[in-house]
Coordinates of C-alpha atoms in Angstrom, one line a residue:
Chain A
X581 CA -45.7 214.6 8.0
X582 CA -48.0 216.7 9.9
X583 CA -51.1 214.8 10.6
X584 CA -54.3 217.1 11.3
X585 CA -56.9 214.8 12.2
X586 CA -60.0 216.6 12.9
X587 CA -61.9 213.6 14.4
X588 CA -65.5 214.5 14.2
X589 CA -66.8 211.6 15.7
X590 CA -66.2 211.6 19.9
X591 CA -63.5 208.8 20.5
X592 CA -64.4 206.2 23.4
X593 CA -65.7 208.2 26.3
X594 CA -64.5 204.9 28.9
X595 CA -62.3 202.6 28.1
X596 CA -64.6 200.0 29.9
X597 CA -67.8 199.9 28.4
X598 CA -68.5 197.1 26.2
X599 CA -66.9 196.4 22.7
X600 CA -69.5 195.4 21.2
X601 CA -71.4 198.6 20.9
X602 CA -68.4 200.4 19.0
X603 CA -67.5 199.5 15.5
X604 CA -64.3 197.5 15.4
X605 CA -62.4 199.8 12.7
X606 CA -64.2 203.4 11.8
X607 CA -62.5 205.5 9.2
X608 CA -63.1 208.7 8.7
X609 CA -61.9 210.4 5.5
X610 CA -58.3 208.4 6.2
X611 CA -56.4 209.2 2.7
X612 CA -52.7 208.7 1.6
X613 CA -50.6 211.2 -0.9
X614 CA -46.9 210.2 -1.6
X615 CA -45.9 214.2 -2.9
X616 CA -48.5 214.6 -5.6
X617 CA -49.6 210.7 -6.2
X618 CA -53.0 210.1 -4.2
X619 CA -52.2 206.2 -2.7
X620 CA -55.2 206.3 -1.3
X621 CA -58.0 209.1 -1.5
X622 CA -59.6 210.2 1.1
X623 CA -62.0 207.2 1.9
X624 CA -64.8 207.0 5.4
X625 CA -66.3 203.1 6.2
X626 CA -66.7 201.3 9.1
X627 CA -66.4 197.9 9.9
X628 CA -68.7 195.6 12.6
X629 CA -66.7 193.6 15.4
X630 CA -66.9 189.9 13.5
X631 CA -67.0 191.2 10.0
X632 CA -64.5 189.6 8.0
X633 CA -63.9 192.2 5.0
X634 CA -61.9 190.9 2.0
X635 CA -60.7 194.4 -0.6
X636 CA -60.6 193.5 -4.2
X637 CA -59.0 195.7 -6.7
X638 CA -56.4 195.5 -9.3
X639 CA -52.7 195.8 -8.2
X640 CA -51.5 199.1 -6.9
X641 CA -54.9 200.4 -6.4
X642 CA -53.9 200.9 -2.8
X643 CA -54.9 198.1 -0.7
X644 CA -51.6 197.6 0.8
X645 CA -51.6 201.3 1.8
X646 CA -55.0 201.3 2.9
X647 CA -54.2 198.0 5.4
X648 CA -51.0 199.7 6.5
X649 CA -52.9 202.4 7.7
X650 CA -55.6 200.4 9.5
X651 CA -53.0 198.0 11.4
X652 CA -51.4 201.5 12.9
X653 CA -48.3 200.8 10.3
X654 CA -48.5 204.2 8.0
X655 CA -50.1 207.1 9.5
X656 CA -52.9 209.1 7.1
X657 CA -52.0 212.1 5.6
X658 CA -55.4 213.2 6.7
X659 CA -58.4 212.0 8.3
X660 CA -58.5 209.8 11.3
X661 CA -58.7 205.4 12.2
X662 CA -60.4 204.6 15.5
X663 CA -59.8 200.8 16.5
X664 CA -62.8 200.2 18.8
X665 CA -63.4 203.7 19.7
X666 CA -59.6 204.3 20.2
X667 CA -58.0 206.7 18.1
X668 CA -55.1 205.2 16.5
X669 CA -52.7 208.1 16.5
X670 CA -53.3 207.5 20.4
X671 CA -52.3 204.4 20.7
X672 CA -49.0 203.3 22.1
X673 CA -46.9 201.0 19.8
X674 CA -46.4 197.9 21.3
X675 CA -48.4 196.0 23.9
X676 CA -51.3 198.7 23.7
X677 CA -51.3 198.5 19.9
X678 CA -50.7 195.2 19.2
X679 CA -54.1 193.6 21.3
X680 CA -56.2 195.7 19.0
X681 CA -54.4 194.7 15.8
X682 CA -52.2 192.6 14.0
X683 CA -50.7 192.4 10.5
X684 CA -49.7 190.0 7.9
X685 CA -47.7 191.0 5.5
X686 CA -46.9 190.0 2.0
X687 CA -43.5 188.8 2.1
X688 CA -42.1 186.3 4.6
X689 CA -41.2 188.5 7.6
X690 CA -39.9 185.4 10.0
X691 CA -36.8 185.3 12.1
X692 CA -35.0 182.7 9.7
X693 CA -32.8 181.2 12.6
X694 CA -35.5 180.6 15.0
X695 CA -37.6 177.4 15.3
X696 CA -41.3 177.2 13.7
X697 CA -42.6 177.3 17.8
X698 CA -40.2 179.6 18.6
X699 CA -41.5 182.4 15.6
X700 CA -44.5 181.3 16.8
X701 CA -44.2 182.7 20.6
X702 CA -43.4 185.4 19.1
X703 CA -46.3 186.7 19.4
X704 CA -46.5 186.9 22.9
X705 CA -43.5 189.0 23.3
X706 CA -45.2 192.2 24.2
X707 CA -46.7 190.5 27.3
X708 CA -43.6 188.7 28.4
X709 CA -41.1 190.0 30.6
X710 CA -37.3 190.7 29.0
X711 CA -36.0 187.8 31.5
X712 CA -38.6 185.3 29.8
X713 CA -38.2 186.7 26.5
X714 CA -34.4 185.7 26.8
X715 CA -35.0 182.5 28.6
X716 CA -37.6 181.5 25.9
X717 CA -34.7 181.5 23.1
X718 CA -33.2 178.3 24.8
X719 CA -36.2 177.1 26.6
X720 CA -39.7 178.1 24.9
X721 CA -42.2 179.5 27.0
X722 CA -45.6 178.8 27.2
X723 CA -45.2 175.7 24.6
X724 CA -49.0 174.9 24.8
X725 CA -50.0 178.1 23.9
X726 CA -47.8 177.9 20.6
X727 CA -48.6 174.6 20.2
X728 CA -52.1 174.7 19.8
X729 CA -51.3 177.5 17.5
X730 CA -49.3 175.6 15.2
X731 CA -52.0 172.7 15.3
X732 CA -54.1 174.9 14.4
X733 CA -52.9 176.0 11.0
X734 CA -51.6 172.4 9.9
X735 CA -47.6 172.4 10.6
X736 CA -47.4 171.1 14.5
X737 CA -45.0 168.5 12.8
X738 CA -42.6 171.6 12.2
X739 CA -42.3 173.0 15.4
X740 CA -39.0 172.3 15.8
X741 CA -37.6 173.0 12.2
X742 CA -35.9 176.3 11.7
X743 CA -38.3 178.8 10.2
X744 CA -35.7 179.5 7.5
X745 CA -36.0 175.5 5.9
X746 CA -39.9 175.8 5.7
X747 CA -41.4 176.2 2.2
X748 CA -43.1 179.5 1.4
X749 CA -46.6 178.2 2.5
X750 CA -45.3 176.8 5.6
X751 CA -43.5 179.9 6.5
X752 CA -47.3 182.1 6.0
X753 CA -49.1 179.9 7.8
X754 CA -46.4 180.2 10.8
X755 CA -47.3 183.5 10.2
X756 CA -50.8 183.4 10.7
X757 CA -50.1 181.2 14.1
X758 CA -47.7 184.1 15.6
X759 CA -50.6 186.3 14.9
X760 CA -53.2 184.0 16.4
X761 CA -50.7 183.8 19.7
X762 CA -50.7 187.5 19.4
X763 CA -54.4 187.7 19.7
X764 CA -55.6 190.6 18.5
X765 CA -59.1 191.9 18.1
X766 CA -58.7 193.0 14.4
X767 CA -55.9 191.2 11.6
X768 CA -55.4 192.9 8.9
X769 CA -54.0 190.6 6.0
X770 CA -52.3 191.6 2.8
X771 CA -52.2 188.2 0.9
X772 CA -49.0 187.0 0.0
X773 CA -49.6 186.4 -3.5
X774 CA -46.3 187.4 -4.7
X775 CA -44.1 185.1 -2.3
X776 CA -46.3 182.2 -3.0
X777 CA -48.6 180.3 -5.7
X778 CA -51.9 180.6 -6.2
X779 CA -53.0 177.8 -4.6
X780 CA -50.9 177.9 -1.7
X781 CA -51.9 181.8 -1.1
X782 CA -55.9 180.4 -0.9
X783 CA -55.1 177.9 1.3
X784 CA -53.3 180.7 3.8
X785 CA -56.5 183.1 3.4
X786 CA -58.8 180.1 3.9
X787 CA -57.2 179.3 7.3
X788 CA -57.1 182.6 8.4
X789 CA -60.4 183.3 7.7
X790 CA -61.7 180.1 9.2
X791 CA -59.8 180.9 12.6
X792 CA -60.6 184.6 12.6
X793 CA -64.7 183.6 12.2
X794 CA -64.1 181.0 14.9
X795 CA -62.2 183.4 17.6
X796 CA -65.1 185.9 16.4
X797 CA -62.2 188.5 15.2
X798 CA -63.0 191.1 12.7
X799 CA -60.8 190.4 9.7
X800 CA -60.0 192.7 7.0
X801 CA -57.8 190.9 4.2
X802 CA -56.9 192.0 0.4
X803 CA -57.9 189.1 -1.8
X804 CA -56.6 188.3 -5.3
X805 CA -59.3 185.6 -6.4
X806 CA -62.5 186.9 -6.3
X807 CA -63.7 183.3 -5.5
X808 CA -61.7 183.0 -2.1
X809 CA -63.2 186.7 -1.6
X810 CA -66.9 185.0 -1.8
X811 CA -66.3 181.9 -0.5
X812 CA -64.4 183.0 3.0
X813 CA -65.7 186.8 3.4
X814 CA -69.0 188.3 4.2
X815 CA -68.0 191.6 2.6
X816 CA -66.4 192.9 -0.3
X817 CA -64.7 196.3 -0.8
X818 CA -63.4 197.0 -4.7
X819 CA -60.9 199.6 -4.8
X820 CA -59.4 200.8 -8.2
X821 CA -57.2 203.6 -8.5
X822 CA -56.9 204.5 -4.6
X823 CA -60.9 204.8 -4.7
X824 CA -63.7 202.8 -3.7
X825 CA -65.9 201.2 -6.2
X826 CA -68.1 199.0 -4.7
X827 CA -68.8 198.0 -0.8
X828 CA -71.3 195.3 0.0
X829 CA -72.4 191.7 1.1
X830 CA -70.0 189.1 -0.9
X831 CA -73.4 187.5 -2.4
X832 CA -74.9 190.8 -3.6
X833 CA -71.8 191.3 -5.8
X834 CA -71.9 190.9 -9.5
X835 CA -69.7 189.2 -11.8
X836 CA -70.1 192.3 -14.0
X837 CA -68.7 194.2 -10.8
X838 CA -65.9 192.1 -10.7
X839 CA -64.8 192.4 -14.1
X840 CA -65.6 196.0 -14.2
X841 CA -63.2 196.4 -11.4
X842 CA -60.1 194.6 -13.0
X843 CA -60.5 195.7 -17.2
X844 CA -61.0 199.3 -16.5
X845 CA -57.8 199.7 -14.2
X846 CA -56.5 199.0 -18.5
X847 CA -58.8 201.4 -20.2
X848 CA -57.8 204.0 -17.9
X849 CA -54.1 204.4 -17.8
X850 CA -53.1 208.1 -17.0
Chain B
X183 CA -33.3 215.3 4.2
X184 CA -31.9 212.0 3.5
X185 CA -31.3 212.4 0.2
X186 CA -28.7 215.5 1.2
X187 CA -27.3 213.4 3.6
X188 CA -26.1 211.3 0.9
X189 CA -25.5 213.8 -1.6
X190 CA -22.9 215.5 1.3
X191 CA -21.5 212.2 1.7
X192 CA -21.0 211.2 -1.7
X193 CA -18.6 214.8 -2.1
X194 CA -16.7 213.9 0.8
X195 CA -16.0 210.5 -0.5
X196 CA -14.4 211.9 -3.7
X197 CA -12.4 214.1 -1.9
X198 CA -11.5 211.6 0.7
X199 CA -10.7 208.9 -2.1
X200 CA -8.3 211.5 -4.1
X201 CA -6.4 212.7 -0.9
X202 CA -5.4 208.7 -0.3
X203 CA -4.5 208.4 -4.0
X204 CA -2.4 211.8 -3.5
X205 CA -1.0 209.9 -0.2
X206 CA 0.0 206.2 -2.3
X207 CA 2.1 208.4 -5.3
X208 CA 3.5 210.3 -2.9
X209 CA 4.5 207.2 -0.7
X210 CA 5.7 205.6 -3.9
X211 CA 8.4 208.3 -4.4
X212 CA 9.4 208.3 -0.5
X213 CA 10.4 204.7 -0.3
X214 CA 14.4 205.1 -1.2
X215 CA 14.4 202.2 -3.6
X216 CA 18.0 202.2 -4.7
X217 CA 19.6 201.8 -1.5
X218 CA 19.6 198.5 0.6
X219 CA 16.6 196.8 0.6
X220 CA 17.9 193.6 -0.5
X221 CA 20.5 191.6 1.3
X222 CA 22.9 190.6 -0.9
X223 CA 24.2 187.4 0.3
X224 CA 20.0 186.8 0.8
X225 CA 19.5 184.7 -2.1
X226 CA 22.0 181.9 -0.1
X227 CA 20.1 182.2 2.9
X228 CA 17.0 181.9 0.7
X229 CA 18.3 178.3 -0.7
X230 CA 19.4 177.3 2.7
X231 CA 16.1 178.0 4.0
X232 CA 13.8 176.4 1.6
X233 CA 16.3 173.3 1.4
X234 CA 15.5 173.2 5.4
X235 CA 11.8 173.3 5.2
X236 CA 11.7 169.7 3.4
X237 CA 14.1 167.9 6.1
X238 CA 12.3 170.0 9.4
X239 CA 14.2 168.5 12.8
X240 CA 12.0 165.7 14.3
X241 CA 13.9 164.7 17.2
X242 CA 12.1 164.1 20.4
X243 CA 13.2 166.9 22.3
X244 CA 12.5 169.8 19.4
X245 CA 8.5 167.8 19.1
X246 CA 8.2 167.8 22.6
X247 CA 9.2 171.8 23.1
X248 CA 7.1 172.4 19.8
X249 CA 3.9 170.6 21.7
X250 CA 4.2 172.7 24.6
X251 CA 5.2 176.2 22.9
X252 CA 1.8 175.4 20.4
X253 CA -0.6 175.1 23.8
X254 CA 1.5 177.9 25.2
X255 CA 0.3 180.2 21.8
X256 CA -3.0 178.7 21.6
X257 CA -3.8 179.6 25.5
X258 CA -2.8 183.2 24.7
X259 CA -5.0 183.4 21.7
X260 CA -7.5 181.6 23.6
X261 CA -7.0 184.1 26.9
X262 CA -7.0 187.1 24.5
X263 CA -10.0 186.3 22.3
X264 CA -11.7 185.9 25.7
X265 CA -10.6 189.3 26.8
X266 CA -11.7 190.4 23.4
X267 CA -15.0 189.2 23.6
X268 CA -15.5 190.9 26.7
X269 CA -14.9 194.1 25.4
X270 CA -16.4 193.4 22.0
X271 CA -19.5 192.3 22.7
X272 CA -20.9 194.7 24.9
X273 CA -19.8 197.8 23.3
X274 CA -20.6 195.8 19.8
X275 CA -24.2 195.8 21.0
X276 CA -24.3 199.3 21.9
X277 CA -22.4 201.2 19.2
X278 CA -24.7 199.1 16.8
X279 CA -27.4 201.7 18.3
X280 CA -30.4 198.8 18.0
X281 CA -31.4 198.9 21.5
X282 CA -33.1 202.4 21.8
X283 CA -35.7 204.0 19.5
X284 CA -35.0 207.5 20.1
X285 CA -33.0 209.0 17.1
X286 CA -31.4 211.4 19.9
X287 CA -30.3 208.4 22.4
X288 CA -29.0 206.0 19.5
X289 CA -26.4 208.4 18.2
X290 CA -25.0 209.0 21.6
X291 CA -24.6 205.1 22.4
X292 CA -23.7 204.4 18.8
X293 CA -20.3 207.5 18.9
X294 CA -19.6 206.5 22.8
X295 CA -19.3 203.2 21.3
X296 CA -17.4 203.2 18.5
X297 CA -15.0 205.8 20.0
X298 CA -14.1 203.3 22.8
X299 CA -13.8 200.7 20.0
X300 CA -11.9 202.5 17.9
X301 CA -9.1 203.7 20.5
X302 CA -8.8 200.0 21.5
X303 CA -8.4 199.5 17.6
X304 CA -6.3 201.7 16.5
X305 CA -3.2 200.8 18.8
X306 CA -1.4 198.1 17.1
X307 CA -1.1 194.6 19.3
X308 CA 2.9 195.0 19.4
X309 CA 2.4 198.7 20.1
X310 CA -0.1 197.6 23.6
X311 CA 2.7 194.6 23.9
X312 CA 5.4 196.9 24.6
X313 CA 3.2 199.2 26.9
X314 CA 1.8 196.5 28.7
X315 CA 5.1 194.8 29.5
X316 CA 6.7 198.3 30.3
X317 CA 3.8 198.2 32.8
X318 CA 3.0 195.1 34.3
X319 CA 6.6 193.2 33.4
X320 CA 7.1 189.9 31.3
X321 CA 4.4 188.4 32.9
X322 CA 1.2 186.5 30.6
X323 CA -1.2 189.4 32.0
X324 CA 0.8 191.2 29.7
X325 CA 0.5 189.7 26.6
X326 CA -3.1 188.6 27.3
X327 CA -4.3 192.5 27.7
X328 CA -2.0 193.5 24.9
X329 CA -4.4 190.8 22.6
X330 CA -7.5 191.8 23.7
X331 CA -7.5 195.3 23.5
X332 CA -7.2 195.7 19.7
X333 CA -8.7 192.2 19.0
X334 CA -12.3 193.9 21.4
X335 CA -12.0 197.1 19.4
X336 CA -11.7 195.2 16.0
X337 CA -14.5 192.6 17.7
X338 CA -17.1 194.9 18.3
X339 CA -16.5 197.2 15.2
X340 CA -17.7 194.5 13.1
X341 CA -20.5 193.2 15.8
X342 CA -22.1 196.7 15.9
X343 CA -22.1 196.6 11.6
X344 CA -23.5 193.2 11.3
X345 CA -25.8 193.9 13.7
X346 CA -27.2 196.8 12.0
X347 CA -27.4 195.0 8.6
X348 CA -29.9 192.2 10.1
X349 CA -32.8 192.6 7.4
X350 CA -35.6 194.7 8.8
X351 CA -39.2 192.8 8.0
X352 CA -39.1 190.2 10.8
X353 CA -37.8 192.8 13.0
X354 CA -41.0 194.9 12.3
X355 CA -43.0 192.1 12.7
X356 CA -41.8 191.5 16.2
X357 CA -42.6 195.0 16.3
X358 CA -45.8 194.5 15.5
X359 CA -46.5 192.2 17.4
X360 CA -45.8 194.6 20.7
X361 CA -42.0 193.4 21.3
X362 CA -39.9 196.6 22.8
X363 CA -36.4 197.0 21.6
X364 CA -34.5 194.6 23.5
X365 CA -37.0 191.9 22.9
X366 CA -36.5 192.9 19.2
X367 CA -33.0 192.3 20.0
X368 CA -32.7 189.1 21.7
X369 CA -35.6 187.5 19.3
X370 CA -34.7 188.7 15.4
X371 CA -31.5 190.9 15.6
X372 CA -29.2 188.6 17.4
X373 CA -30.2 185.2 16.1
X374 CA -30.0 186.9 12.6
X375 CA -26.8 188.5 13.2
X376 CA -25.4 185.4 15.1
X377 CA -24.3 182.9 12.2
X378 CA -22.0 185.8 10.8
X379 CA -20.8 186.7 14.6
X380 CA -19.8 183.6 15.2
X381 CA -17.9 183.2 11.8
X382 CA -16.3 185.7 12.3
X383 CA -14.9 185.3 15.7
X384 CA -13.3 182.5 14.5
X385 CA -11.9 184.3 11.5
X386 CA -10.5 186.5 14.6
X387 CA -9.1 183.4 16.9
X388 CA -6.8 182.5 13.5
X389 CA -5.5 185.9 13.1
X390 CA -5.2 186.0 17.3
X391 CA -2.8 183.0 16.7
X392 CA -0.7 184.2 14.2
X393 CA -0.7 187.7 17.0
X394 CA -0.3 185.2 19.9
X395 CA 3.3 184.0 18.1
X396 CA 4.5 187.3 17.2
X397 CA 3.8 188.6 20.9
X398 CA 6.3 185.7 21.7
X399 CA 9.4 187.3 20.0
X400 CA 8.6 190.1 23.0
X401 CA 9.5 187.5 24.9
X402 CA 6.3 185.8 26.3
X403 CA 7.4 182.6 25.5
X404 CA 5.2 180.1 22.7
X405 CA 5.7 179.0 19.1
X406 CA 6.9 182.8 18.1
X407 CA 9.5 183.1 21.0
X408 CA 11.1 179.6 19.3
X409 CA 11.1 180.6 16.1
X410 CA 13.0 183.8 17.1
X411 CA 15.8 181.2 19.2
X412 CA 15.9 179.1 15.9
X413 CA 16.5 181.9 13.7
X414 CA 19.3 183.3 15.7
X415 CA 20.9 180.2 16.1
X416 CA 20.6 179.8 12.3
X417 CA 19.2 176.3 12.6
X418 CA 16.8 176.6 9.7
X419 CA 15.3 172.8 10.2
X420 CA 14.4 173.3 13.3
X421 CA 12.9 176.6 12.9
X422 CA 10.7 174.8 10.4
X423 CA 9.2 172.3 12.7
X424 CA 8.0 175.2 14.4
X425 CA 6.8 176.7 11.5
X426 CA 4.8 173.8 10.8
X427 CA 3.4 173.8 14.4
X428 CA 2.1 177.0 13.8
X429 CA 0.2 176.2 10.6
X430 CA -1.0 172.7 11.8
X431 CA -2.5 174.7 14.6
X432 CA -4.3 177.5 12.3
X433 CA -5.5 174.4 10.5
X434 CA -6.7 173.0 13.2
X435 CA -9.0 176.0 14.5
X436 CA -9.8 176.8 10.5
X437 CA -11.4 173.0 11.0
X438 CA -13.4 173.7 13.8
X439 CA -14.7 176.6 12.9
X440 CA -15.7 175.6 9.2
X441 CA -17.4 172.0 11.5
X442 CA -19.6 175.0 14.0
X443 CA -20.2 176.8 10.9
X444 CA -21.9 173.8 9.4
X445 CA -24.1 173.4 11.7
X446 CA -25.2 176.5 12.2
X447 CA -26.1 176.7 8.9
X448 CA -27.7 173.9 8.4
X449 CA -30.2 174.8 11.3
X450 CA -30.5 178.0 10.4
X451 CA -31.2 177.1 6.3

């Protein structure tokens, strides 16, 4: 519970100066223990505004926990996350928080009952007032803005259908248009692999990645097929066991990499 | 710490459960069985009555005071459900304990709540009928107030529960997404919550109804109050056309609500 985070690099010394200068996400021995298990060990890395960072690694070798903690979701058990020179224990969930990240998440998390625009707009509830929030549930606010959203990801035909009737790949890229309303410097992705197919999950992080690059976001995503990792990301982390195995430029990674990454996780059962 | 809360819970449970069984046998052996519970010319009156329900009186003058005494019972449902909802919804909303994030803050709303809710509950309709006409007289004020009372308290019991049970990943997305509390409320908890609400209040305008004619026989006039006349003046068949008034009109509202239900559904999938 008690979080000692010695930061040893100096946080942002004014708020003011440019972004640029500062890496977008810099983590400094962040690590994760549930009681004895190590989710995620103790792991430093830092990641340029822009960069759009897809982790690779067999299932349950903490990439999940390891996005949790960088969207401000799970707090370290030790070690520190600075979005932009901001510590993230610092930050204020909800308006502060959510313009330097956003998260997808795995399973559908819309509001069933609400319309496609509607989950959209969303995303622009921690700069709305209460009185417009409420007015927005019977007559949407700032349409355009969701709109453009919506055409942006392939469903403005389903703005108006309830988010609970869309198909699984409808419902993640709604998703992925609340976050772009949202507007975050940083999305963090987990890829919803186990609410939808294959092909439908590489169509998600292919649109994601193709808006993030064109807003110039930095996007950090975990990837299933190592193909989608190479084709969409200029960066590839492989984590196995809660460890980092490999961290470099997508086209300097190796198949043998690859595979070493996913047939050891077998070899190695504890 | 959770876990212990449960474990402490989980004792008390038993102990409650085997105190209620202790409570039924004992009850079984405190009813006096042998003396007087059946009428023994009953099973006359039983023939005469079901022979009246297939010939019920369908003179003019009995449909006409049947029409009337049915909009009579449904205004006081109608009145009381309103008063209900009054009452209900607000203190639904805050004894559900969803609009504040401070562990501290949320139990006091959530015991303020549902102690207000549960006083209103746990007088009986009849019980707030004879207060409120010992009160205010036989007037409708009387019979409205002694509907809405209970009906808010029972309202907002189950508002506050199915508020709570709304499932919690959309609402952490709106979290996420920088939404405070009471946008988190009036954008995931409430439209999630709402199809159930809504079903439910009309469960409750059914059972205010079947309230609505039994405040009647206290003399607030409506289907109930005519029954009562019919019964005393042993005219069975008319009695019946009452009767079937009565359940034309909880038909009615049951096929209402199942048509709003539909459509909620179907827009909500």
């Amino acid at each position: 519970m008690k979080t000692t985070s010695p930061s040893k690099i100096s946080p942002a010394t004014s708020a003011s100066s440019p972004n640029s200068s500062r890496p977008a996400i810099l983590i400094d021995g962040a690590g994760k223990t549930y009681g004895d298990v190590e989710a995620v060990r103790p792991i430093s890395l830092t990641i340029e505004p822009g960069e759009t960072v897809a982790l690779l690694g067999p299932s349950g070798s903490g990439k999940t926990t390891l996005l949790s903690m960088m969207a401000g979701e799970l707090e370290p058990s030790q070690g520190s996350i600075h979005l932009r020179g901001k510590n993230l224990a610092d930050l204020h969930p909800g308006r502060e928080l959510s313009r330097e990240v956003g998260m997808i998440h795995q399973q559908y998390d819309l509001v069933p009952n609400l319309s496609s625009l509607q989950n959209v707009l969303a995303g622009r509830l921690g700069d709305w007032g209460l009185l417009k929030s409420v007015i927005s549930l019977v007559w949407p606010q700032d349409r355009q803005v969701g709109l453009t959203a919506l055409e942006q990801v392939g469903v403005v035909d389903r703005a108006r259908v309830r988010a609970g009737f869309l198909s699984g790949g409808e419902q993640q890229r709604i998703a992925v248009a609340r976050l772009l309303v949202q507007d975050p410097a940083i999305i963090i992705a987990d890829e919803p692999v186990s609410s939808l197919d294959p092909a439908r999950a590489e169509e998600v992080m292919g649109i994601l990645s193709e808006s993030a690059r064109q807003a110039g976001k930095t996007l950090v995503a975990s990837v299933h097929s190592t193909d989608v990792a190479r084709t969409y990301f200029g960066r590839l982390i492989g984590l196995r066991n809660g460890g980092r195995e490999f961290d470099l430029p997508s086209h300097l990674v190796t198949d043998d990499q690859l595979d070493a990454l996913y047939t050891l996780e077998g070899l190695q059962d504890e | 710490m959770n876990d212990r809360a449960h474990e402490g819970s989980l004792g008390g449970r038993g102990a409650l459960t085997a105190i209620l069984l202790i409570a039924f046998a004992v009850s079984l052996v405190g009813v006096g069985w042998e003396d007087g519970l059946l009428n023994s010319g009953g099973l006359r009156a039983v023939g005469q009555i079901v022979a009246a329900a297939i010939q019920p009186q369908l003179t003019l003058d009995v449909l006409s005071i049947g029409a009337r005494s049915t909009w009579t019972t449904l205004a006081y449902a109608w009145a009381g459900m309103t008063v209900a909802l009054v009452i209900g919804l607000p203190l639904g909303i805050i004894g559900s304990g969803t609009l504040v994030r401070s562990p501290w803050a949320r139990r006091w709303n959530i015991s303020f709540a549902r102690f207000a809710l549960a006083v209103f509950r746990a007088i009986h309709e009849l019980v707030w009928a004879w207060l409120f006409v010992a009160a205010l007289g036989l007037s409708p004020m009387a019979g409205v107030l002694a509907l809405g009372l209970p009906y808010g308290g029972i309202l907002g019991r189950i508002y506050a529960e199915l508020l709570q049970d709304v499932p919690d990943a959309p609402l952490r997305a709106l979290r996420g997404a920088g939404a405070s509390e009471w946008r988190v409320f009036w954008f995931g908890r409430l439209p999630m919550a709402l199809p159930d609400m809504l079903s439910y209040t009309f469960y409750r305008l059914e059972c205010g109804i079947r309230s609505a004619a039994i405040l009647s026989f206290v003399g607030l006039g409506g289907l109930g109050h005519n029954i009562h006349i019919s019964l005393q003046d042993i005219d069975y068949s008319r009695m019946w056309t009452f009767v079937y008034f009565l359940i034309a009109l909880v038909l009615v509202v049951d096929l209402w609500s199942s048509l709003v239900r539909r459509r909620v559904a179907i827009e909500q999938g």
